[in-house]
Structure formats: structure tokens, C-alpha cells
């Protein structure tokens, strides 16, 4: 039986001094030749981030806030798994495992932990409560880094099922976005005995060819977004799915390089009206970047693309499913497209606000969506 150990985020003073030294000695590229983000993240904004990181961002304060949540470590499938496990005070609580993706981390979900576990303090009822488990993907954050191939979404889904069993949860719900949505989908494929239902906020399905001559406005916009992603927004995924080790050298060596690689996606994928700080603070954005920088996870996190990006499964998922579609999500799918792959679709909602990092951007909406779906299964 695997042991569960208490865990605290603890960064050495030397690591922080090294970070400050590297930030102070950043070699900057020349300024972009356009007046927007069309060539990537602007030089002026990255210099602003650098100055804030050096002069105002206080990791020790952030570390204390992160450590207010109950962190743990265990070993499953021969790798260390870091996770948050917050139990609800309510006996009606339902176990829920939530999975992040790239370039996210467990930090995305900190604002929803308390409303999910203790809803009576946040406008909900005791029957809306969950025992919340938030693991860090292998190769990400404080989880171990795989030293062999084979750590694709199927193995991660199996590991998460083992984690829920280890925690004593015979039946549970699973939720995720980005890679978390794909891992959650595989939980639905692989652990139908124990998983009661899955909720996704990025649904990976192919557009139904039968609808191409009769597209709704929503579907037309979704296809246009997919086209934009393929043409202008997917270079990172091509690199990480083919040569993750190569990009890892520069990102692990340069904090500004790592930050730019990540923050550009928060501009593009959040519902931010042109600037990521319209929805998230600098501290929040840097908390997430620090999960990659402090753990030197650029290459190890990118390898998930190498393992699983090329040939995504389109197997039929028969488990009860809920889908919340945010307007700034990378891939948006209509209800009829989703039902082709998820025939037991119990909940579907197209939202007016929000983007790819649903819980981070719109925590109240995210919590309500999860509650609504799980009520459909009871």
C-alpha cells in the first residue's frame, strides 16, 4: 500500500537568489515591429513583468498562501505524485478529482476549493459539497518527472483512479480542462466501475461530417476558431509534441523565457478583452509560472505532448458526461457534435463569459457548473 505523506511547498533562499540574478541579467530581444500581440508577447509587457517579479512579487508571501491548503505526496506507478486533498465538513460531500493541463497547474483551482468543499459559506447547500482532490500531472509542478516513456494520458488516468482508491473513495466524479479534460475523458473510458461521471470544459471531439451542410452560427464560429488555432496559435504544441527536450533547455535556463512561453497563452486563451491582467493579477499569473520555474518542469511537462498529442483517442465514452463551453475556449463543440462521442450527455451549457482557464478566470461560474452537472447524476 502506498503511503501518503504531508507536503509543504518549500523553496530555498538560494533558488530565489538565483531567480533574481537571472531576471536582473536578462538578455532582451529587440522590440516587435507591430503594435499588438500579433508577433507574440510584447517586449514592453515582458519588461513590466520582469520589474514586478524582481521588485514587488514576494514568493514567501505567496508560498504561505499556497501552503494554507493541505498538500500531500504519494508514490503511484513508481512516480511521486503531489496533490491537494481538501475534505468537506459535510457528510453529503461527493469525491471529486480535478485535473489541470498545460500551461496550467494546481494554482488554477485555489479559488474554487473552499466553495466546493464548504458551499454553505458560498451561497450553496450542504448537498452541493465535494471532497476535492487536485493532483499535479506527472512532470509538472512538484510531482515526479517520468524517466521512461509511456506516461501518456491513459497511464495518468489509471494513476488517478489508483489515487482515488488510495484515498478511500470507491465512487467519485472527475473534472478537467485542457490535458485535464483528456485525462478525465480517459478516466471515463477506463474506470467506469468507480467513476460516476465526468465534467469537461474543453471537449475533444471531431466535428460531425453530417452537419457540415447545415452548420449553426455557433458551429461556424467554432470551426473558425479551430482554423485560427491551427494557423496562428499552435506553434508551441508542434514544438512540444515533436522536440520537447530542445525547447526545455532555453525555458529551464531563462525565467523570462519561461514566463513569456506561458503568459502568451493567458493572453490568447482567457476572456480578457485584450490583456491577461483584466482577469488575473500579476501575482496570480506569476504563481502559475513559478510552478514551472521552481521545479524546472519545462521539458518534463512538454513531454506530455510528445506522449499523447499526435493521435488522440475518439473512442465512444458511455459514462455520464457534462460539458461547459466557455466562449474563449480553444476548441468549442456543439451539443450535437459532443453527443456523437459522449452519448450519455447529461449536461451541456454554452456560457457567456470565460475562457480556457475556467476555474482561474471565473471561479463562481465554474463552481456552479460543476454543481449543476453532479446534481444531474444523483
PDB file of C-alpha atoms in Angstrom, residues 86-305:
ATOM      1  CA  UNK A  86      -9.340  19.084   0.937  1.00  0.00           C
ATOM      2  CA  UNK A  87     -12.116  17.199   2.698  1.00  0.00           C
ATOM      3  CA  UNK A  88     -15.544  18.734   3.146  1.00  0.00           C
ATOM      4  CA  UNK A  89     -17.079  19.122   6.597  1.00  0.00           C
ATOM      5  CA  UNK A  90     -20.413  17.906   5.187  1.00  0.00           C
ATOM      6  CA  UNK A  91     -21.340  14.233   5.263  1.00  0.00           C
ATOM      7  CA  UNK A  92     -23.190  14.582   1.927  1.00  0.00           C
ATOM      8  CA  UNK A  93     -19.966  15.522   0.119  1.00  0.00           C
ATOM      9  CA  UNK A  94     -19.080  13.781  -3.148  1.00  0.00           C
ATOM     10  CA  UNK A  95     -15.453  12.952  -4.037  1.00  0.00           C
ATOM     11  CA  UNK A  96     -14.175  14.990  -6.989  1.00  0.00           C
ATOM     12  CA  UNK A  97     -10.789  14.798  -8.703  1.00  0.00           C
ATOM     13  CA  UNK A  98      -9.813  17.857 -10.777  1.00  0.00           C
ATOM     14  CA  UNK A  99      -7.014  17.803 -13.346  1.00  0.00           C
ATOM     15  CA  UNK A 100      -5.143  20.766 -14.822  1.00  0.00           C
ATOM     16  CA  UNK A 101      -3.372  20.965 -18.170  1.00  0.00           C
ATOM     17  CA  UNK A 102      -0.554  22.925 -19.836  1.00  0.00           C
ATOM     18  CA  UNK A 103       0.386  25.721 -19.209  1.00  0.00           C
ATOM     19  CA  UNK A 104      -1.630  25.482 -16.026  1.00  0.00           C
ATOM     20  CA  UNK A 105      -1.094  23.954 -12.596  1.00  0.00           C
ATOM     21  CA  UNK A 106      -2.945  23.238  -9.373  1.00  0.00           C
ATOM     22  CA  UNK A 107      -2.788  27.026  -8.813  1.00  0.00           C
ATOM     23  CA  UNK A 108      -5.694  27.380 -11.268  1.00  0.00           C
ATOM     24  CA  UNK A 109      -8.093  25.829  -8.775  1.00  0.00           C
ATOM     25  CA  UNK A 110      -7.239  27.519  -5.487  1.00  0.00           C
ATOM     26  CA  UNK A 111     -10.188  29.915  -5.711  1.00  0.00           C
ATOM     27  CA  UNK A 112     -12.715  27.085  -6.063  1.00  0.00           C
ATOM     28  CA  UNK A 113     -11.524  24.728  -3.317  1.00  0.00           C
ATOM     29  CA  UNK A 114     -13.401  26.376  -0.447  1.00  0.00           C
ATOM     30  CA  UNK A 115     -16.676  26.950  -2.361  1.00  0.00           C
ATOM     31  CA  UNK A 116     -16.633  23.313  -3.494  1.00  0.00           C
ATOM     32  CA  UNK A 117     -15.795  21.819  -0.106  1.00  0.00           C
ATOM     33  CA  UNK A 118     -17.877  24.124   2.110  1.00  0.00           C
ATOM     34  CA  UNK A 119     -20.658  25.574  -0.064  1.00  0.00           C
ATOM     35  CA  UNK A 120     -22.779  26.750   2.867  1.00  0.00           C
ATOM     36  CA  UNK A 121     -20.331  29.652   3.210  1.00  0.00           C
ATOM     37  CA  UNK A 122     -20.589  30.497  -0.503  1.00  0.00           C
ATOM     38  CA  UNK A 123     -24.287  30.555  -1.329  1.00  0.00           C
ATOM     39  CA  UNK A 124     -24.737  26.801  -1.711  1.00  0.00           C
ATOM     40  CA  UNK A 125     -26.195  23.973   0.283  1.00  0.00           C
ATOM     41  CA  UNK A 126     -24.544  21.101   2.129  1.00  0.00           C
ATOM     42  CA  UNK A 127     -25.652  18.689  -0.585  1.00  0.00           C
ATOM     43  CA  UNK A 128     -23.566  20.754  -3.058  1.00  0.00           C
ATOM     44  CA  UNK A 129     -20.337  19.828  -1.265  1.00  0.00           C
ATOM     45  CA  UNK A 130     -17.327  17.871  -2.526  1.00  0.00           C
ATOM     46  CA  UNK A 131     -14.200  16.283  -1.160  1.00  0.00           C
ATOM     47  CA  UNK A 132     -11.691  17.842  -3.554  1.00  0.00           C
ATOM     48  CA  UNK A 133      -8.550  16.148  -4.879  1.00  0.00           C
ATOM     49  CA  UNK A 134      -6.245  18.165  -7.172  1.00  0.00           C
ATOM     50  CA  UNK A 135      -3.153  16.261  -8.337  1.00  0.00           C
ATOM     51  CA  UNK A 136      -0.237  17.696 -10.275  1.00  0.00           C
ATOM     52  CA  UNK A 137       0.329  15.890 -13.551  1.00  0.00           C
ATOM     53  CA  UNK A 138       3.499  13.774 -13.768  1.00  0.00           C
ATOM     54  CA  UNK A 139       6.290  16.034 -15.000  1.00  0.00           C
ATOM     55  CA  UNK A 140       4.506  19.140 -13.713  1.00  0.00           C
ATOM     56  CA  UNK A 141       4.817  21.180 -10.533  1.00  0.00           C
ATOM     57  CA  UNK A 142       6.006  19.109  -7.569  1.00  0.00           C
ATOM     58  CA  UNK A 143       5.095  15.701  -8.954  1.00  0.00           C
ATOM     59  CA  UNK A 144       7.926  13.464 -10.091  1.00  0.00           C
ATOM     60  CA  UNK A 145       9.363  13.640 -13.590  1.00  0.00           C
ATOM     61  CA  UNK A 146       8.981  10.439 -15.642  1.00  0.00           C
ATOM     62  CA  UNK A 147      12.331   8.925 -16.554  1.00  0.00           C
ATOM     63  CA  UNK A 148      10.890   6.483 -19.086  1.00  0.00           C
ATOM     64  CA  UNK A 149       8.406   6.773 -21.927  1.00  0.00           C
ATOM     65  CA  UNK A 150       4.813   5.640 -21.563  1.00  0.00           C
ATOM     66  CA  UNK A 151       3.410   8.426 -19.418  1.00  0.00           C
ATOM     67  CA  UNK A 152       0.555   9.378 -21.718  1.00  0.00           C
ATOM     68  CA  UNK A 153      -2.994  10.238 -20.762  1.00  0.00           C
ATOM     69  CA  UNK A 154      -4.023   6.588 -20.401  1.00  0.00           C
ATOM     70  CA  UNK A 155      -1.434   5.895 -17.710  1.00  0.00           C
ATOM     71  CA  UNK A 156      -2.186   9.155 -15.934  1.00  0.00           C
ATOM     72  CA  UNK A 157      -5.901   8.278 -15.865  1.00  0.00           C
ATOM     73  CA  UNK A 158      -5.039   4.892 -14.352  1.00  0.00           C
ATOM     74  CA  UNK A 159      -2.828   6.611 -11.766  1.00  0.00           C
ATOM     75  CA  UNK A 160      -5.627   8.996 -10.810  1.00  0.00           C
ATOM     76  CA  UNK A 161      -8.019   6.063 -10.334  1.00  0.00           C
ATOM     77  CA  UNK A 162      -5.438   4.460  -8.052  1.00  0.00           C
ATOM     78  CA  UNK A 163      -5.107   7.741  -6.138  1.00  0.00           C
ATOM     79  CA  UNK A 164      -8.852   7.964  -5.509  1.00  0.00           C
ATOM     80  CA  UNK A 165      -8.890   4.353  -4.317  1.00  0.00           C
ATOM     81  CA  UNK A 166      -5.926   5.020  -2.044  1.00  0.00           C
ATOM     82  CA  UNK A 167      -7.825   7.933  -0.513  1.00  0.00           C
ATOM     83  CA  UNK A 168     -10.751   5.615   0.204  1.00  0.00           C
ATOM     84  CA  UNK A 169     -13.136   6.910  -2.453  1.00  0.00           C
ATOM     85  CA  UNK A 170     -14.914   3.985  -4.054  1.00  0.00           C
ATOM     86  CA  UNK A 171     -17.120   6.220  -6.194  1.00  0.00           C
ATOM     87  CA  UNK A 172     -16.147   9.653  -7.420  1.00  0.00           C
ATOM     88  CA  UNK A 173     -16.585  12.355 -10.051  1.00  0.00           C
ATOM     89  CA  UNK A 174     -13.817  13.702 -12.301  1.00  0.00           C
ATOM     90  CA  UNK A 175     -13.391  17.137 -13.860  1.00  0.00           C
ATOM     91  CA  UNK A 176     -10.828  18.729 -16.152  1.00  0.00           C
ATOM     92  CA  UNK A 177      -9.880  21.160 -18.891  1.00  0.00           C
ATOM     93  CA  UNK A 178      -7.075  21.140 -21.469  1.00  0.00           C
ATOM     94  CA  UNK A 179      -4.951  17.984 -20.864  1.00  0.00           C
ATOM     95  CA  UNK A 180      -7.047  17.578 -17.742  1.00  0.00           C
ATOM     96  CA  UNK A 181     -10.106  17.141 -19.948  1.00  0.00           C
ATOM     97  CA  UNK A 182      -8.341  14.426 -21.937  1.00  0.00           C
ATOM     98  CA  UNK A 183      -7.158  12.639 -18.790  1.00  0.00           C
ATOM     99  CA  UNK A 184     -10.672  12.928 -17.365  1.00  0.00           C
ATOM    100  CA  UNK A 185     -12.127  11.507 -20.572  1.00  0.00           C
ATOM    101  CA  UNK A 186      -9.825   8.505 -20.212  1.00  0.00           C
ATOM    102  CA  UNK A 187     -10.946   8.053 -16.613  1.00  0.00           C
ATOM    103  CA  UNK A 188     -14.430   7.824 -18.089  1.00  0.00           C
ATOM    104  CA  UNK A 189     -13.212   5.188 -20.548  1.00  0.00           C
ATOM    105  CA  UNK A 190     -11.073   3.173 -18.141  1.00  0.00           C
ATOM    106  CA  UNK A 191     -12.772   3.355 -14.731  1.00  0.00           C
ATOM    107  CA  UNK A 192     -16.495   3.128 -15.354  1.00  0.00           C
ATOM    108  CA  UNK A 193     -16.859   0.887 -12.298  1.00  0.00           C
ATOM    109  CA  UNK A 194     -15.883   3.647  -9.874  1.00  0.00           C
ATOM    110  CA  UNK A 195     -16.240   6.963 -11.695  1.00  0.00           C
ATOM    111  CA  UNK A 196     -19.860   8.125 -11.596  1.00  0.00           C
ATOM    112  CA  UNK A 197     -19.486  10.904 -14.150  1.00  0.00           C
ATOM    113  CA  UNK A 198     -17.097  13.318 -15.835  1.00  0.00           C
ATOM    114  CA  UNK A 199     -17.346  17.058 -16.395  1.00  0.00           C
ATOM    115  CA  UNK A 200     -15.272  18.751 -19.107  1.00  0.00           C
ATOM    116  CA  UNK A 201     -14.628  22.377 -20.006  1.00  0.00           C
ATOM    117  CA  UNK A 202     -12.654  21.569 -23.124  1.00  0.00           C
ATOM    118  CA  UNK A 203     -14.235  18.769 -25.127  1.00  0.00           C
ATOM    119  CA  UNK A 204     -12.084  16.977 -27.683  1.00  0.00           C
ATOM    120  CA  UNK A 205     -14.366  15.754 -30.459  1.00  0.00           C
ATOM    121  CA  UNK A 206     -14.233  15.880 -34.230  1.00  0.00           C
ATOM    122  CA  UNK A 207     -16.876  17.994 -35.971  1.00  0.00           C
ATOM    123  CA  UNK A 208     -19.618  15.703 -37.273  1.00  0.00           C
ATOM    124  CA  UNK A 209     -19.287  15.483 -41.100  1.00  0.00           C
ATOM    125  CA  UNK A 210     -23.063  15.062 -41.395  1.00  0.00           C
ATOM    126  CA  UNK A 211     -23.602  18.608 -40.102  1.00  0.00           C
ATOM    127  CA  UNK A 212     -21.246  20.403 -42.498  1.00  0.00           C
ATOM    128  CA  UNK A 213     -24.047  21.431 -44.850  1.00  0.00           C
ATOM    129  CA  UNK A 214     -26.245  22.630 -42.006  1.00  0.00           C
ATOM    130  CA  UNK A 215     -23.951  24.422 -39.566  1.00  0.00           C
ATOM    131  CA  UNK A 216     -25.274  26.600 -36.775  1.00  0.00           C
ATOM    132  CA  UNK A 217     -23.709  30.005 -36.152  1.00  0.00           C
ATOM    133  CA  UNK A 218     -22.034  28.562 -33.050  1.00  0.00           C
ATOM    134  CA  UNK A 219     -20.524  25.740 -35.120  1.00  0.00           C
ATOM    135  CA  UNK A 220     -19.311  28.136 -37.808  1.00  0.00           C
ATOM    136  CA  UNK A 221     -17.565  30.222 -35.167  1.00  0.00           C
ATOM    137  CA  UNK A 222     -16.102  27.097 -33.574  1.00  0.00           C
ATOM    138  CA  UNK A 223     -14.622  25.969 -36.891  1.00  0.00           C
ATOM    139  CA  UNK A 224     -13.191  29.445 -37.470  1.00  0.00           C
ATOM    140  CA  UNK A 225     -11.548  29.324 -34.038  1.00  0.00           C
ATOM    141  CA  UNK A 226     -10.055  25.926 -34.832  1.00  0.00           C
ATOM    142  CA  UNK A 227      -8.661  27.358 -38.065  1.00  0.00           C
ATOM    143  CA  UNK A 228      -7.119  30.310 -36.235  1.00  0.00           C
ATOM    144  CA  UNK A 229      -5.550  27.971 -33.700  1.00  0.00           C
ATOM    145  CA  UNK A 230      -4.005  25.787 -36.385  1.00  0.00           C
ATOM    146  CA  UNK A 231      -2.648  28.729 -38.383  1.00  0.00           C
ATOM    147  CA  UNK A 232      -1.564  31.181 -35.700  1.00  0.00           C
ATOM    148  CA  UNK A 233      -1.682  29.668 -32.239  1.00  0.00           C
ATOM    149  CA  UNK A 234      -0.346  26.096 -32.310  1.00  0.00           C
ATOM    150  CA  UNK A 235       3.404  26.522 -32.775  1.00  0.00           C
ATOM    151  CA  UNK A 236       4.071  25.674 -29.124  1.00  0.00           C
ATOM    152  CA  UNK A 237       2.220  22.350 -29.481  1.00  0.00           C
ATOM    153  CA  UNK A 238       4.147  21.397 -32.620  1.00  0.00           C
ATOM    154  CA  UNK A 239       7.412  22.041 -30.799  1.00  0.00           C
ATOM    155  CA  UNK A 240       6.394  20.275 -27.592  1.00  0.00           C
ATOM    156  CA  UNK A 241       4.897  17.271 -29.369  1.00  0.00           C
ATOM    157  CA  UNK A 242       7.985  16.717 -31.538  1.00  0.00           C
ATOM    158  CA  UNK A 243      11.054  18.113 -29.747  1.00  0.00           C
ATOM    159  CA  UNK A 244      10.176  18.800 -26.086  1.00  0.00           C
ATOM    160  CA  UNK A 245      13.759  18.350 -24.944  1.00  0.00           C
ATOM    161  CA  UNK A 246      15.049  21.044 -27.283  1.00  0.00           C
ATOM    162  CA  UNK A 247      12.708  23.761 -26.044  1.00  0.00           C
ATOM    163  CA  UNK A 248      13.354  22.684 -22.474  1.00  0.00           C
ATOM    164  CA  UNK A 249      16.946  23.979 -22.440  1.00  0.00           C
ATOM    165  CA  UNK A 250      16.023  27.602 -23.057  1.00  0.00           C
ATOM    166  CA  UNK A 251      12.938  27.618 -20.818  1.00  0.00           C
ATOM    167  CA  UNK A 252      14.654  25.990 -17.844  1.00  0.00           C
ATOM    168  CA  UNK A 253      17.564  28.428 -18.209  1.00  0.00           C
ATOM    169  CA  UNK A 254      15.639  31.693 -18.570  1.00  0.00           C
ATOM    170  CA  UNK A 255      12.810  32.740 -16.243  1.00  0.00           C
ATOM    171  CA  UNK A 256      11.698  35.440 -18.681  1.00  0.00           C
ATOM    172  CA  UNK A 257      11.717  32.875 -21.482  1.00  0.00           C
ATOM    173  CA  UNK A 258       9.609  30.506 -19.383  1.00  0.00           C
ATOM    174  CA  UNK A 259       7.218  33.288 -18.407  1.00  0.00           C
ATOM    175  CA  UNK A 260       6.780  34.523 -21.983  1.00  0.00           C
ATOM    176  CA  UNK A 261       6.133  30.978 -23.238  1.00  0.00           C
ATOM    177  CA  UNK A 262       3.312  30.645 -20.701  1.00  0.00           C
ATOM    178  CA  UNK A 263       1.880  34.168 -20.431  1.00  0.00           C
ATOM    179  CA  UNK A 264       1.258  34.493 -24.158  1.00  0.00           C
ATOM    180  CA  UNK A 265      -1.325  31.709 -23.770  1.00  0.00           C
ATOM    181  CA  UNK A 266      -3.039  33.519 -20.927  1.00  0.00           C
ATOM    182  CA  UNK A 267      -3.454  36.472 -23.272  1.00  0.00           C
ATOM    183  CA  UNK A 268      -4.746  34.339 -26.123  1.00  0.00           C
ATOM    184  CA  UNK A 269      -6.916  31.867 -24.213  1.00  0.00           C
ATOM    185  CA  UNK A 270      -8.514  33.915 -21.442  1.00  0.00           C
ATOM    186  CA  UNK A 271     -11.622  36.023 -21.878  1.00  0.00           C
ATOM    187  CA  UNK A 272      -9.561  39.117 -21.126  1.00  0.00           C
ATOM    188  CA  UNK A 273     -10.577  41.813 -23.637  1.00  0.00           C
ATOM    189  CA  UNK A 274      -7.016  42.249 -24.853  1.00  0.00           C
ATOM    190  CA  UNK A 275      -4.914  41.914 -21.710  1.00  0.00           C
ATOM    191  CA  UNK A 276      -4.498  38.965 -19.299  1.00  0.00           C
ATOM    192  CA  UNK A 277      -4.453  41.257 -16.270  1.00  0.00           C
ATOM    193  CA  UNK A 278      -8.075  42.147 -16.963  1.00  0.00           C
ATOM    194  CA  UNK A 279      -8.941  38.741 -15.475  1.00  0.00           C
ATOM    195  CA  UNK A 280      -5.894  37.692 -13.430  1.00  0.00           C
ATOM    196  CA  UNK A 281      -3.430  39.663 -11.328  1.00  0.00           C
ATOM    197  CA  UNK A 282       0.311  39.663 -11.875  1.00  0.00           C
ATOM    198  CA  UNK A 283       0.679  37.698  -8.649  1.00  0.00           C
ATOM    199  CA  UNK A 284      -1.709  35.009  -9.890  1.00  0.00           C
ATOM    200  CA  UNK A 285      -0.021  34.802 -13.272  1.00  0.00           C
ATOM    201  CA  UNK A 286       3.426  34.557 -11.678  1.00  0.00           C
ATOM    202  CA  UNK A 287       2.277  31.972  -9.124  1.00  0.00           C
ATOM    203  CA  UNK A 288       1.497  29.703 -12.053  1.00  0.00           C
ATOM    204  CA  UNK A 289       4.762  30.489 -13.849  1.00  0.00           C
ATOM    205  CA  UNK A 290       6.659  29.721 -10.647  1.00  0.00           C
ATOM    206  CA  UNK A 291       5.262  26.195 -10.619  1.00  0.00           C
ATOM    207  CA  UNK A 292       7.246  25.597 -13.808  1.00  0.00           C
ATOM    208  CA  UNK A 293      10.314  27.656 -12.953  1.00  0.00           C
ATOM    209  CA  UNK A 294      10.956  26.434  -9.420  1.00  0.00           C
ATOM    210  CA  UNK A 295      10.551  22.783 -10.379  1.00  0.00           C
ATOM    211  CA  UNK A 296      12.456  23.059 -13.688  1.00  0.00           C
ATOM    212  CA  UNK A 297       9.485  21.456 -15.425  1.00  0.00           C
ATOM    213  CA  UNK A 298       9.648  22.947 -18.925  1.00  0.00           C
ATOM    214  CA  UNK A 299      10.869  19.812 -20.701  1.00  0.00           C
ATOM    215  CA  UNK A 300       9.137  17.261 -18.485  1.00  0.00           C
ATOM    216  CA  UNK A 301       5.752  18.977 -18.812  1.00  0.00           C
ATOM    217  CA  UNK A 302       6.184  19.383 -22.572  1.00  0.00           C
ATOM    218  CA  UNK A 303       6.742  15.638 -22.951  1.00  0.00           C
ATOM    219  CA  UNK A 304       3.052  15.020 -22.341  1.00  0.00           C
ATOM    220  CA  UNK A 305       2.542  16.430 -25.842  1.00  0.00           C
TER     221      UNK A 305
END
